[in-house]
Structures are given as structure tokens and as C-alpha cells.
């Protein structure tokens, strides 16, 4: 039987470097070499700009997809290979966080 790991983390809005209200959550479930990622946000108004979902590794961000917002609420789901994330040749264990932000502004 393959190992199963689940991580749930809450997402907060930051304005001017100050932590604001809770705006959603991110959930990662890994079983063997498959990882399901789910991001759910609310009260987000992007002004029509696409919002990217990124995994963080050092000074680098790897974009794993786009979160679509409608009516202030957004949902993102993806399956990634935990041993070779998005074809980068690196495993999921090299990433330390997840970021959700406008595609144009890092």
C-alpha cells in the first residue's frame, strides 16, 4: 500500500504586508506519486485579470495553473506528479509553499 499524506492550509489576504482576513484554503493530498491540489478562495475580486496558482521553491515560482474567479469566489483543482512536478524534474518535497496571485504581478 502506498503512503498517503494530506496537508490543509488556510489562505489569508495580505495588503501592504499586513495579514488580513481568511480568504480560503489549500489542500494537498499525496498518494504514491500522485498529488491532488485543491485551492478554494472567496471574497476575491481580481478585476478580470487571471490569477495563477504557484508552488514555491527558493526564489522560484512554478505555475501549476489558473484559478478562475466568478462572483468573488474561485476554485482550482489539479493533479500533479509528485516525483516530477510539471515536468521540472523536481519532486514535490523541494517545494515549501503555495502562492495565489495575479499572473502579471509576482
PDB file of N, CA and C in Angstrom:
ATOM      1  N   UNK A   1       0.836  -1.177   0.000  1.00  0.00           N
ATOM      2  CA  UNK A   1       0.000   0.000   0.000  1.00  0.00           C
ATOM      3  C   UNK A   1       0.880   1.239   0.000  1.00  0.00           C
ATOM      4  N   UNK A   2       0.524   2.238  -0.832  1.00  0.00           N
ATOM      5  CA  UNK A   2       1.332   3.444  -0.929  1.00  0.00           C
ATOM      6  C   UNK A   2       1.013   4.417   0.203  1.00  0.00           C
ATOM      7  N   UNK A   3       1.991   5.266   0.510  1.00  0.00           N
ATOM      8  CA  UNK A   3       1.837   6.229   1.600  1.00  0.00           C
ATOM      9  C   UNK A   3       0.830   7.309   1.217  1.00  0.00           C
ATOM     10  N   UNK A   4       0.093   7.772   2.203  1.00  0.00           N
ATOM     11  CA  UNK A   4      -0.910   8.804   1.998  1.00  0.00           C
ATOM     12  C   UNK A   4      -0.606   9.964   2.930  1.00  0.00           C
ATOM     13  N   UNK A   5      -0.543  11.172   2.379  1.00  0.00           N
ATOM     14  CA  UNK A   5      -0.297  12.376   3.173  1.00  0.00           C
ATOM     15  C   UNK A   5      -1.301  13.439   2.767  1.00  0.00           C
ATOM     16  N   UNK A   6      -1.795  14.177   3.748  1.00  0.00           N
ATOM     17  CA  UNK A   6      -2.727  15.268   3.463  1.00  0.00           C
ATOM     18  C   UNK A   6      -2.299  16.501   4.248  1.00  0.00           C
ATOM     19  N   UNK A   7      -2.338  17.638   3.562  1.00  0.00           N
ATOM     20  CA  UNK A   7      -1.987  18.915   4.175  1.00  0.00           C
ATOM     21  C   UNK A   7      -3.079  19.916   3.828  1.00  0.00           C
ATOM     22  N   UNK A   8      -3.603  20.574   4.834  1.00  0.00           N
ATOM     23  CA  UNK A   8      -4.591  21.632   4.621  1.00  0.00           C
ATOM     24  C   UNK A   8      -4.036  22.898   5.249  1.00  0.00           C
ATOM     25  N   UNK A   9      -4.056  23.977   4.481  1.00  0.00           N
ATOM     26  CA  UNK A   9      -3.545  25.248   4.976  1.00  0.00           C
ATOM     27  C   UNK A   9      -4.536  26.354   4.622  1.00  0.00           C
ATOM     28  N   UNK A  10      -4.693  27.305   5.512  1.00  0.00           N
ATOM     29  CA  UNK A  10      -5.614  28.410   5.282  1.00  0.00           C
ATOM     30  C   UNK A  10      -4.902  29.537   4.555  1.00  0.00           C
ATOM     31  N   UNK A  11      -5.641  30.252   3.723  1.00  0.00           N
ATOM     32  CA  UNK A  11      -5.100  31.347   2.917  1.00  0.00           C
ATOM     33  C   UNK A  11      -5.630  32.660   3.482  1.00  0.00           C
ATOM     34  N   UNK A  12      -4.715  33.605   3.657  1.00  0.00           N
ATOM     35  CA  UNK A  12      -5.074  34.923   4.170  1.00  0.00           C
ATOM     36  C   UNK A  12      -4.721  35.987   3.144  1.00  0.00           C
ATOM     37  N   UNK A  13      -5.502  37.056   3.106  1.00  0.00           N
ATOM     38  CA  UNK A  13      -5.221  38.190   2.233  1.00  0.00           C
ATOM     39  C   UNK A  13      -4.169  39.073   2.906  1.00  0.00           C
ATOM     40  N   UNK A  14      -3.209  39.548   2.122  1.00  0.00           N
ATOM     41  CA  UNK A  14      -2.187  40.461   2.620  1.00  0.00           C
ATOM     42  C   UNK A  14      -2.273  41.748   1.823  1.00  0.00           C
ATOM     43  N   UNK A  15      -2.415  42.857   2.511  1.00  0.00           N
ATOM     44  CA  UNK A  15      -2.421  44.162   1.867  1.00  0.00           C
ATOM     45  C   UNK A  15      -1.379  45.028   2.544  1.00  0.00           C
ATOM     46  N   UNK A  16      -0.410  45.478   1.755  1.00  0.00           N
ATOM     47  CA  UNK A  16       0.669  46.284   2.320  1.00  0.00           C
ATOM     48  C   UNK A  16       1.514  45.523   3.314  1.00  0.00           C
ATOM     49  N   UNK A  17       1.624  44.202   3.141  1.00  0.00           N
ATOM     50  CA  UNK A  17       2.427  43.372   4.033  1.00  0.00           C
ATOM     51  C   UNK A  17       1.752  43.045   5.353  1.00  0.00           C
ATOM     52  N   UNK A  18       0.489  43.413   5.506  1.00  0.00           N
ATOM     53  CA  UNK A  18      -0.236  43.159   6.747  1.00  0.00           C
ATOM     54  C   UNK A  18      -1.246  42.036   6.516  1.00  0.00           C
ATOM     55  N   UNK A  19      -1.209  41.049   7.390  1.00  0.00           N
ATOM     56  CA  UNK A  19      -2.104  39.901   7.284  1.00  0.00           C
ATOM     57  C   UNK A  19      -3.538  40.331   7.554  1.00  0.00           C
ATOM     58  N   UNK A  20      -4.413  39.951   6.612  1.00  0.00           N
ATOM     59  CA  UNK A  20      -5.818  40.319   6.735  1.00  0.00           C
ATOM     60  C   UNK A  20      -6.675  39.114   7.071  1.00  0.00           C
ATOM     61  N   UNK A  21      -7.894  39.114   6.554  1.00  0.00           N
ATOM     62  CA  UNK A  21      -8.866  38.066   6.853  1.00  0.00           C
ATOM     63  C   UNK A  21      -8.586  36.781   6.078  1.00  0.00           C
ATOM     64  N   UNK A  22      -9.119  35.698   6.609  1.00  0.00           N
ATOM     65  CA  UNK A  22      -9.043  34.408   5.928  1.00  0.00           C
ATOM     66  C   UNK A  22      -9.872  34.498   4.653  1.00  0.00           C
ATOM     67  N   UNK A  23      -9.272  34.060   3.535  1.00  0.00           N
ATOM     68  CA  UNK A  23      -9.981  34.118   2.255  1.00  0.00           C
ATOM     69  C   UNK A  23     -10.137  32.751   1.603  1.00  0.00           C
ATOM     70  N   UNK A  24      -9.720  31.683   2.278  1.00  0.00           N
ATOM     71  CA  UNK A  24      -9.898  30.359   1.688  1.00  0.00           C
ATOM     72  C   UNK A  24      -8.941  29.332   2.260  1.00  0.00           C
ATOM     73  N   UNK A  25      -8.719  28.264   1.463  1.00  0.00           N
ATOM     74  CA  UNK A  25      -7.831  27.193   1.911  1.00  0.00           C
ATOM     75  C   UNK A  25      -7.172  26.517   0.713  1.00  0.00           C
ATOM     76  N   UNK A  26      -6.093  25.806   0.998  1.00  0.00           N
ATOM     77  CA  UNK A  26      -5.416  24.963   0.012  1.00  0.00           C
ATOM     78  C   UNK A  26      -5.278  23.582   0.624  1.00  0.00           C
ATOM     79  N   UNK A  27      -5.552  22.550  -0.174  1.00  0.00           N
ATOM     80  CA  UNK A  27      -5.454  21.173   0.308  1.00  0.00           C
ATOM     81  C   UNK A  27      -4.611  20.376  -0.677  1.00  0.00           C
ATOM     82  N   UNK A  28      -3.616  19.668  -0.165  1.00  0.00           N
ATOM     83  CA  UNK A  28      -2.781  18.785  -0.965  1.00  0.00           C
ATOM     84  C   UNK A  28      -2.922  17.378  -0.415  1.00  0.00           C
ATOM     85  N   UNK A  29      -3.221  16.424  -1.283  1.00  0.00           N
ATOM     86  CA  UNK A  29      -3.326  15.021  -0.907  1.00  0.00           C
ATOM     87  C   UNK A  29      -2.396  14.225  -1.806  1.00  0.00           C
ATOM     88  N   UNK A  30      -1.429  13.551  -1.184  1.00  0.00           N
ATOM     89  CA  UNK A  30      -0.455  12.769  -1.938  1.00  0.00           C
ATOM     90  C   UNK A  30      -0.621  11.298  -1.614  1.00  0.00           C
ATOM     91  N   UNK A  31      -0.704  10.509  -2.668  1.00  0.00           N
ATOM     92  CA  UNK A  31      -0.771   9.054  -2.538  1.00  0.00           C
ATOM     93  C   UNK A  31       0.183   8.487  -3.584  1.00  0.00           C
ATOM     94  N   UNK A  32       1.274   7.888  -3.107  1.00  0.00           N
ATOM     95  CA  UNK A  32       2.291   7.389  -4.036  1.00  0.00           C
ATOM     96  C   UNK A  32       2.943   8.540  -4.773  1.00  0.00           C
ATOM     97  N   UNK A  33       2.883   8.532  -6.109  1.00  0.00           N
ATOM     98  CA  UNK A  33       3.484   9.611  -6.898  1.00  0.00           C
ATOM     99  C   UNK A  33       2.444  10.583  -7.438  1.00  0.00           C
ATOM    100  N   UNK A  34       1.213  10.446  -7.004  1.00  0.00           N
ATOM    101  CA  UNK A  34       0.144  11.340  -7.461  1.00  0.00           C
ATOM    102  C   UNK A  34      -0.223  12.325  -6.358  1.00  0.00           C
ATOM    103  N   UNK A  35      -0.364  13.599  -6.721  1.00  0.00           N
ATOM    104  CA  UNK A  35      -0.731  14.628  -5.757  1.00  0.00           C
ATOM    105  C   UNK A  35      -1.908  15.426  -6.304  1.00  0.00           C
ATOM    106  N   UNK A  36      -2.979  15.478  -5.528  1.00  0.00           N
ATOM    107  CA  UNK A  36      -4.142  16.290  -5.882  1.00  0.00           C
ATOM    108  C   UNK A  36      -4.056  17.600  -5.113  1.00  0.00           C
ATOM    109  N   UNK A  37      -4.187  18.698  -5.837  1.00  0.00           N
ATOM    110  CA  UNK A  37      -4.124  20.026  -5.229  1.00  0.00           C
ATOM    111  C   UNK A  37      -5.467  20.713  -5.444  1.00  0.00           C
ATOM    112  N   UNK A  38      -6.023  21.248  -4.373  1.00  0.00           N
ATOM    113  CA  UNK A  38      -7.281  21.982  -4.450  1.00  0.00           C
ATOM    114  C   UNK A  38      -7.094  23.313  -3.730  1.00  0.00           C
ATOM    115  N   UNK A  39      -7.481  24.402  -4.397  1.00  0.00           N
ATOM    116  CA  UNK A  39      -7.433  25.731  -3.804  1.00  0.00           C
ATOM    117  C   UNK A  39      -8.821  26.337  -3.932  1.00  0.00           C
ATOM    118  N   UNK A  40      -9.337  26.839  -2.832  1.00  0.00           N
ATOM    119  CA  UNK A  40     -10.655  27.453  -2.818  1.00  0.00           C
ATOM    120  C   UNK A  40     -10.529  28.817  -2.151  1.00  0.00           C
ATOM    121  N   UNK A  41     -11.022  29.872  -2.822  1.00  0.00           N
ATOM    122  CA  UNK A  41     -10.948  31.219  -2.265  1.00  0.00           C
ATOM    123  C   UNK A  41     -12.315  31.883  -2.358  1.00  0.00           C
ATOM    124  N   UNK A  42     -12.515  32.870  -1.500  1.00  0.00           N
ATOM    125  CA  UNK A  42     -13.753  33.646  -1.513  1.00  0.00           C
ATOM    126  C   UNK A  42     -13.407  35.106  -1.217  1.00  0.00           C
ATOM    127  N   UNK A  43     -14.317  35.977  -1.587  1.00  0.00           N
ATOM    128  CA  UNK A  43     -14.121  37.421  -1.422  1.00  0.00           C
ATOM    129  C   UNK A  43     -12.861  37.913  -2.122  1.00  0.00           C
ATOM    130  N   UNK A  44     -12.662  37.419  -3.354  1.00  0.00           N
ATOM    131  CA  UNK A  44     -11.513  37.835  -4.156  1.00  0.00           C
ATOM    132  C   UNK A  44     -12.045  38.528  -5.404  1.00  0.00           C
ATOM    133  N   UNK A  45     -11.576  39.731  -5.642  1.00  0.00           N
ATOM    134  CA  UNK A  45     -12.002  40.469  -6.825  1.00  0.00           C
ATOM    135  C   UNK A  45     -10.756  40.864  -7.601  1.00  0.00           C
ATOM    136  N   UNK A  46     -10.526  40.182  -8.713  1.00  0.00           N
ATOM    137  CA  UNK A  46      -9.295  40.345  -9.477  1.00  0.00           C
ATOM    138  C   UNK A  46      -9.425  41.354 -10.604  1.00  0.00           C
ATOM    139  N   UNK A  47     -10.592  41.908 -10.807  1.00  0.00           N
ATOM    140  CA  UNK A  47     -10.761  42.894 -11.866  1.00  0.00           C
ATOM    141  C   UNK A  47     -10.583  42.308 -13.254  1.00  0.00           C
ATOM    142  N   UNK A  48     -10.918  41.040 -13.430  1.00  0.00           N
ATOM    143  CA  UNK A  48     -10.827  40.413 -14.744  1.00  0.00           C
ATOM    144  C   UNK A  48      -9.467  39.835 -15.085  1.00  0.00           C
ATOM    145  N   UNK A  49      -8.461  40.057 -14.261  1.00  0.00           N
ATOM    146  CA  UNK A  49      -7.129  39.509 -14.521  1.00  0.00           C
ATOM    147  C   UNK A  49      -7.072  38.049 -14.100  1.00  0.00           C
ATOM    148  N   UNK A  50      -6.369  37.212 -14.881  1.00  0.00           N
ATOM    149  CA  UNK A  50      -6.223  35.808 -14.463  1.00  0.00           C
ATOM    150  C   UNK A  50      -5.369  35.704 -13.203  1.00  0.00           C
ATOM    151  N   UNK A  51      -5.713  34.732 -12.351  1.00  0.00           N
ATOM    152  CA  UNK A  51      -4.984  34.507 -11.103  1.00  0.00           C
ATOM    153  C   UNK A  51      -4.263  33.172 -11.216  1.00  0.00           C
ATOM    154  N   UNK A  52      -2.957  33.199 -11.012  1.00  0.00           N
ATOM    155  CA  UNK A  52      -2.147  31.993 -11.107  1.00  0.00           C
ATOM    156  C   UNK A  52      -1.995  31.304  -9.761  1.00  0.00           C
ATOM    157  N   UNK A  53      -1.818  29.981  -9.808  1.00  0.00           N
ATOM    158  CA  UNK A  53      -1.521  29.179  -8.625  1.00  0.00           C
ATOM    159  C   UNK A  53      -0.100  28.670  -8.813  1.00  0.00           C
ATOM    160  N   UNK A  54       0.755  28.922  -7.825  1.00  0.00           N
ATOM    161  CA  UNK A  54       2.186  28.645  -7.943  1.00  0.00           C
ATOM    162  C   UNK A  54       2.679  27.811  -6.761  1.00  0.00           C
ATOM    163  N   UNK A  55       3.640  26.930  -7.029  1.00  0.00           N
ATOM    164  CA  UNK A  55       4.390  26.257  -5.972  1.00  0.00           C
ATOM    165  C   UNK A  55       5.689  27.017  -5.802  1.00  0.00           C
ATOM    166  N   UNK A  56       6.145  27.176  -4.564  1.00  0.00           N
ATOM    167  CA  UNK A  56       7.329  27.967  -4.255  1.00  0.00           C
ATOM    168  C   UNK A  56       8.522  27.081  -3.937  1.00  0.00           C
ATOM    169  N   UNK A  57       9.651  27.383  -4.586  1.00  0.00           N
ATOM    170  CA  UNK A  57      10.905  26.669  -4.345  1.00  0.00           C
ATOM    171  C   UNK A  57      12.039  27.685  -4.381  1.00  0.00           C
ATOM    172  N   UNK A  58      12.589  28.023  -3.219  1.00  0.00           N
ATOM    173  CA  UNK A  58      13.656  29.023  -3.162  1.00  0.00           C
ATOM    174  C   UNK A  58      13.129  30.364  -3.658  1.00  0.00           C
ATOM    175  N   UNK A  59      13.813  30.954  -4.622  1.00  0.00           N
ATOM    176  CA  UNK A  59      13.378  32.226  -5.220  1.00  0.00           C
ATOM    177  C   UNK A  59      12.514  31.998  -6.464  1.00  0.00           C
ATOM    178  N   UNK A  60      12.164  30.769  -6.719  1.00  0.00           N
ATOM    179  CA  UNK A  60      11.451  30.397  -7.932  1.00  0.00           C
ATOM    180  C   UNK A  60       9.994  30.047  -7.648  1.00  0.00           C
ATOM    181  N   UNK A  61       9.133  30.400  -8.600  1.00  0.00           N
ATOM    182  CA  UNK A  61       7.728  30.020  -8.547  1.00  0.00           C
ATOM    183  C   UNK A  61       7.417  29.169  -9.774  1.00  0.00           C
ATOM    184  N   UNK A  62       6.788  28.025  -9.563  1.00  0.00           N
ATOM    185  CA  UNK A  62       6.376  27.153 -10.657  1.00  0.00           C
ATOM    186  C   UNK A  62       4.863  27.260 -10.780  1.00  0.00           C
ATOM    187  N   UNK A  63       4.399  27.776 -11.911  1.00  0.00           N
ATOM    188  CA  UNK A  63       2.951  27.927 -12.112  1.00  0.00           C
ATOM    189  C   UNK A  63       2.340  26.579 -12.451  1.00  0.00           C
ATOM    190  N   UNK A  64       1.338  26.191 -11.674  1.00  0.00           N
ATOM    191  CA  UNK A  64       0.688  24.900 -11.911  1.00  0.00           C
ATOM    192  C   UNK A  64      -0.700  25.058 -12.502  1.00  0.00           C
ATOM    193  N   UNK A  65      -1.169  26.298 -12.638  1.00  0.00           N
ATOM    194  CA  UNK A  65      -2.465  26.502 -13.261  1.00  0.00           C
ATOM    195  C   UNK A  65      -3.049  27.868 -12.979  1.00  0.00           C
ATOM    196  N   UNK A  66      -4.293  28.026 -13.422  1.00  0.00           N
ATOM    197  CA  UNK A  66      -5.002  29.287 -13.274  1.00  0.00           C
ATOM    198  C   UNK A  66      -6.263  29.078 -12.451  1.00  0.00           C
ATOM    199  N   UNK A  67      -6.461  29.943 -11.489  1.00  0.00           N
ATOM    200  CA  UNK A  67      -7.649  29.914 -10.656  1.00  0.00           C
ATOM    201  C   UNK A  67      -8.666  30.874 -11.278  1.00  0.00           C
ATOM    202  N   UNK A  68      -9.848  30.381 -11.544  1.00  0.00           N
ATOM    203  CA  UNK A  68     -10.872  31.204 -12.160  1.00  0.00           C
ATOM    204  C   UNK A  68     -11.817  31.721 -11.091  1.00  0.00           C
ATOM    205  N   UNK A  69     -12.031  33.034 -11.076  1.00  0.00           N
ATOM    206  CA  UNK A  69     -12.875  33.685 -10.084  1.00  0.00           C
ATOM    207  C   UNK A  69     -14.154  34.152 -10.761  1.00  0.00           C
ATOM    208  N   UNK A  70     -15.255  33.841 -10.122  1.00  0.00           N
ATOM    209  CA  UNK A  70     -16.561  34.279 -10.612  1.00  0.00           C
ATOM    210  C   UNK A  70     -17.394  34.698  -9.405  1.00  0.00           C
ATOM    211  N   UNK A  71     -17.841  35.937  -9.424  1.00  0.00           N
ATOM    212  CA  UNK A  71     -18.649  36.437  -8.317  1.00  0.00           C
ATOM    213  C   UNK A  71     -17.890  36.518  -7.006  1.00  0.00           C
ATOM    214  N   UNK A  72     -16.582  36.684  -7.066  1.00  0.00           N
ATOM    215  CA  UNK A  72     -15.775  36.791  -5.850  1.00  0.00           C
ATOM    216  C   UNK A  72     -15.296  35.476  -5.281  1.00  0.00           C
ATOM    217  N   UNK A  73     -15.743  34.340  -5.853  1.00  0.00           N
ATOM    218  CA  UNK A  73     -15.326  33.025  -5.375  1.00  0.00           C
ATOM    219  C   UNK A  73     -14.550  32.303  -6.474  1.00  0.00           C
ATOM    220  N   UNK A  74     -13.533  31.548  -6.074  1.00  0.00           N
ATOM    221  CA  UNK A  74     -12.724  30.835  -7.047  1.00  0.00           C
ATOM    222  C   UNK A  74     -12.377  29.440  -6.588  1.00  0.00           C
ATOM    223  N   UNK A  75     -12.142  28.578  -7.572  1.00  0.00           N
ATOM    224  CA  UNK A  75     -11.815  27.176  -7.289  1.00  0.00           C
ATOM    225  C   UNK A  75     -10.746  26.733  -8.278  1.00  0.00           C
ATOM    226  N   UNK A  76      -9.774  25.975  -7.788  1.00  0.00           N
ATOM    227  CA  UNK A  76      -8.726  25.408  -8.628  1.00  0.00           C
ATOM    228  C   UNK A  76      -8.481  23.971  -8.184  1.00  0.00           C
ATOM    229  N   UNK A  77      -8.392  23.075  -9.147  1.00  0.00           N
ATOM    230  CA  UNK A  77      -8.057  21.677  -8.862  1.00  0.00           C
ATOM    231  C   UNK A  77      -7.073  21.182  -9.909  1.00  0.00           C
ATOM    232  N   UNK A  78      -6.089  20.420  -9.449  1.00  0.00           N
ATOM    233  CA  UNK A  78      -5.104  19.859 -10.372  1.00  0.00           C
ATOM    234  C   UNK A  78      -4.526  18.578  -9.796  1.00  0.00           C
ATOM    235  N   UNK A  79      -4.065  17.724 -10.682  1.00  0.00           N
ATOM    236  CA  UNK A  79      -3.306  16.531 -10.309  1.00  0.00           C
ATOM    237  C   UNK A  79      -1.909  16.707 -10.867  1.00  0.00           C
ATOM    238  N   UNK A  80      -0.893  16.545 -10.015  1.00  0.00           N
ATOM    239  CA  UNK A  80       0.494  16.649 -10.453  1.00  0.00           C
ATOM    240  C   UNK A  80       1.251  15.395 -10.051  1.00  0.00           C
ATOM    241  N   UNK A  81       2.306  15.126 -10.780  1.00  0.00           N
ATOM    242  CA  UNK A  81       3.188  14.005 -10.466  1.00  0.00           C
ATOM    243  C   UNK A  81       4.107  14.449  -9.331  1.00  0.00           C
ATOM    244  N   UNK A  82       4.010  13.834  -8.177  1.00  0.00           N
ATOM    245  CA  UNK A  82       4.776  14.238  -7.001  1.00  0.00           C
ATOM    246  C   UNK A  82       6.274  14.031  -7.165  1.00  0.00           C
ATOM    247  N   UNK A  83       6.692  13.194  -8.113  1.00  0.00           N
ATOM    248  CA  UNK A  83       8.122  12.957  -8.319  1.00  0.00           C
ATOM    249  C   UNK A  83       8.692  13.805  -9.446  1.00  0.00           C
ATOM    250  N   UNK A  84       7.839  14.444 -10.257  1.00  0.00           N
ATOM    251  CA  UNK A  84       8.279  15.280 -11.370  1.00  0.00           C
ATOM    252  C   UNK A  84       7.214  16.358 -11.602  1.00  0.00           C
ATOM    253  N   UNK A  85       7.213  17.387 -10.770  1.00  0.00           N
ATOM    254  CA  UNK A  85       6.179  18.412 -10.800  1.00  0.00           C
ATOM    255  C   UNK A  85       6.260  19.230 -12.087  1.00  0.00           C
ATOM    256  N   UNK A  86       5.178  19.204 -12.861  1.00  0.00           N
ATOM    257  CA  UNK A  86       5.042  19.979 -14.098  1.00  0.00           C
ATOM    258  C   UNK A  86       6.241  19.829 -15.031  1.00  0.00           C
ATOM    259  N   UNK A  87       6.859  18.663 -15.051  1.00  0.00           N
ATOM    260  CA  UNK A  87       7.973  18.387 -15.952  1.00  0.00           C
ATOM    261  C   UNK A  87       9.270  19.084 -15.594  1.00  0.00           C
ATOM    262  N   UNK A  88       9.388  19.576 -14.362  1.00  0.00           N
ATOM    263  CA  UNK A  88      10.595  20.300 -13.949  1.00  0.00           C
ATOM    264  C   UNK A  88      11.732  19.367 -13.560  1.00  0.00           C
ATOM    265  N   UNK A  89      11.418  18.095 -13.335  1.00  0.00           N
ATOM    266  CA  UNK A  89      12.437  17.153 -12.888  1.00  0.00           C
ATOM    267  C   UNK A  89      12.645  17.169 -11.384  1.00  0.00           C
ATOM    268  N   UNK A  90      11.864  17.994 -10.674  1.00  0.00           N
ATOM    269  CA  UNK A  90      11.975  18.074  -9.216  1.00  0.00           C
ATOM    270  C   UNK A  90      10.735  17.471  -8.568  1.00  0.00           C
ATOM    271  N   UNK A  91      10.934  16.908  -7.393  1.00  0.00           N
ATOM    272  CA  UNK A  91       9.847  16.299  -6.651  1.00  0.00           C
ATOM    273  C   UNK A  91       9.117  17.317  -5.796  1.00  0.00           C
ATOM    274  N   UNK A  92       7.952  16.941  -5.334  1.00  0.00           N
ATOM    275  CA  UNK A  92       7.114  17.806  -4.510  1.00  0.00           C
ATOM    276  C   UNK A  92       7.808  18.196  -3.206  1.00  0.00           C
ATOM    277  N   UNK A  93       8.728  17.360  -2.732  1.00  0.00           N
ATOM    278  CA  UNK A  93       9.422  17.639  -1.473  1.00  0.00           C
ATOM    279  C   UNK A  93      10.372  18.831  -1.552  1.00  0.00           C
ATOM    280  N   UNK A  94      10.683  19.343  -2.752  1.00  0.00           N
ATOM    281  CA  UNK A  94      11.569  20.506  -2.890  1.00  0.00           C
ATOM    282  C   UNK A  94      10.812  21.823  -2.764  1.00  0.00           C
ATOM    283  N   UNK A  95       9.483  21.773  -2.724  1.00  0.00           N
ATOM    284  CA  UNK A  95       8.662  22.976  -2.635  1.00  0.00           C
ATOM    285  C   UNK A  95       8.236  23.206  -1.191  1.00  0.00           C
ATOM    286  N   UNK A  96       8.179  24.478  -0.795  1.00  0.00           N
ATOM    287  CA  UNK A  96       7.871  24.789   0.596  1.00  0.00           C
ATOM    288  C   UNK A  96       6.583  25.569   0.784  1.00  0.00           C
ATOM    289  N   UNK A  97       5.929  25.934  -0.300  1.00  0.00           N
ATOM    290  CA  UNK A  97       4.717  26.725  -0.136  1.00  0.00           C
ATOM    291  C   UNK A  97       3.939  26.845  -1.422  1.00  0.00           C
ATOM    292  N   UNK A  98       2.820  27.539  -1.316  1.00  0.00           N
ATOM    293  CA  UNK A  98       1.925  27.745  -2.438  1.00  0.00           C
ATOM    294  C   UNK A  98       1.517  29.211  -2.424  1.00  0.00           C
ATOM    295  N   UNK A  99       1.474  29.838  -3.601  1.00  0.00           N
ATOM    296  CA  UNK A  99       1.068  31.230  -3.701  1.00  0.00           C
ATOM    297  C   UNK A  99      -0.054  31.361  -4.719  1.00  0.00           C
ATOM    298  N   UNK A 100      -0.952  32.295  -4.450  1.00  0.00           N
ATOM    299  CA  UNK A 100      -2.058  32.600  -5.353  1.00  0.00           C
ATOM    300  C   UNK A 100      -2.006  34.105  -5.576  1.00  0.00           C
ATOM    301  N   UNK A 101      -1.744  34.519  -6.825  1.00  0.00           N
ATOM    302  CA  UNK A 101      -1.691  35.956  -7.113  1.00  0.00           C
ATOM    303  C   UNK A 101      -1.924  36.208  -8.590  1.00  0.00           C
ATOM    304  N   UNK A 102      -2.131  37.465  -8.901  1.00  0.00           N
ATOM    305  CA  UNK A 102      -2.325  37.924 -10.276  1.00  0.00           C
ATOM    306  C   UNK A 102      -1.169  37.418 -11.130  1.00  0.00           C
ATOM    307  N   UNK A 103      -1.461  36.946 -12.322  1.00  0.00           N
ATOM    308  CA  UNK A 103      -0.421  36.388 -13.198  1.00  0.00           C
ATOM    309  C   UNK A 103       0.603  37.452 -13.568  1.00  0.00           C
ATOM    310  N   UNK A 104       0.179  38.679 -13.701  1.00  0.00           N
ATOM    311  CA  UNK A 104       1.083  39.761 -14.135  1.00  0.00           C
ATOM    312  C   UNK A 104       1.972  40.280 -13.025  1.00  0.00           C
ATOM    313  N   UNK A 105       1.572  40.131 -11.762  1.00  0.00           N
ATOM    314  CA  UNK A 105       2.335  40.674 -10.637  1.00  0.00           C
ATOM    315  C   UNK A 105       2.828  39.544  -9.739  1.00  0.00           C
ATOM    316  N   UNK A 106       4.139  39.404  -9.635  1.00  0.00           N
ATOM    317  CA  UNK A 106       4.677  38.353  -8.774  1.00  0.00           C
ATOM    318  C   UNK A 106       4.830  38.872  -7.359  1.00  0.00           C
TER     319      UNK A 106
END
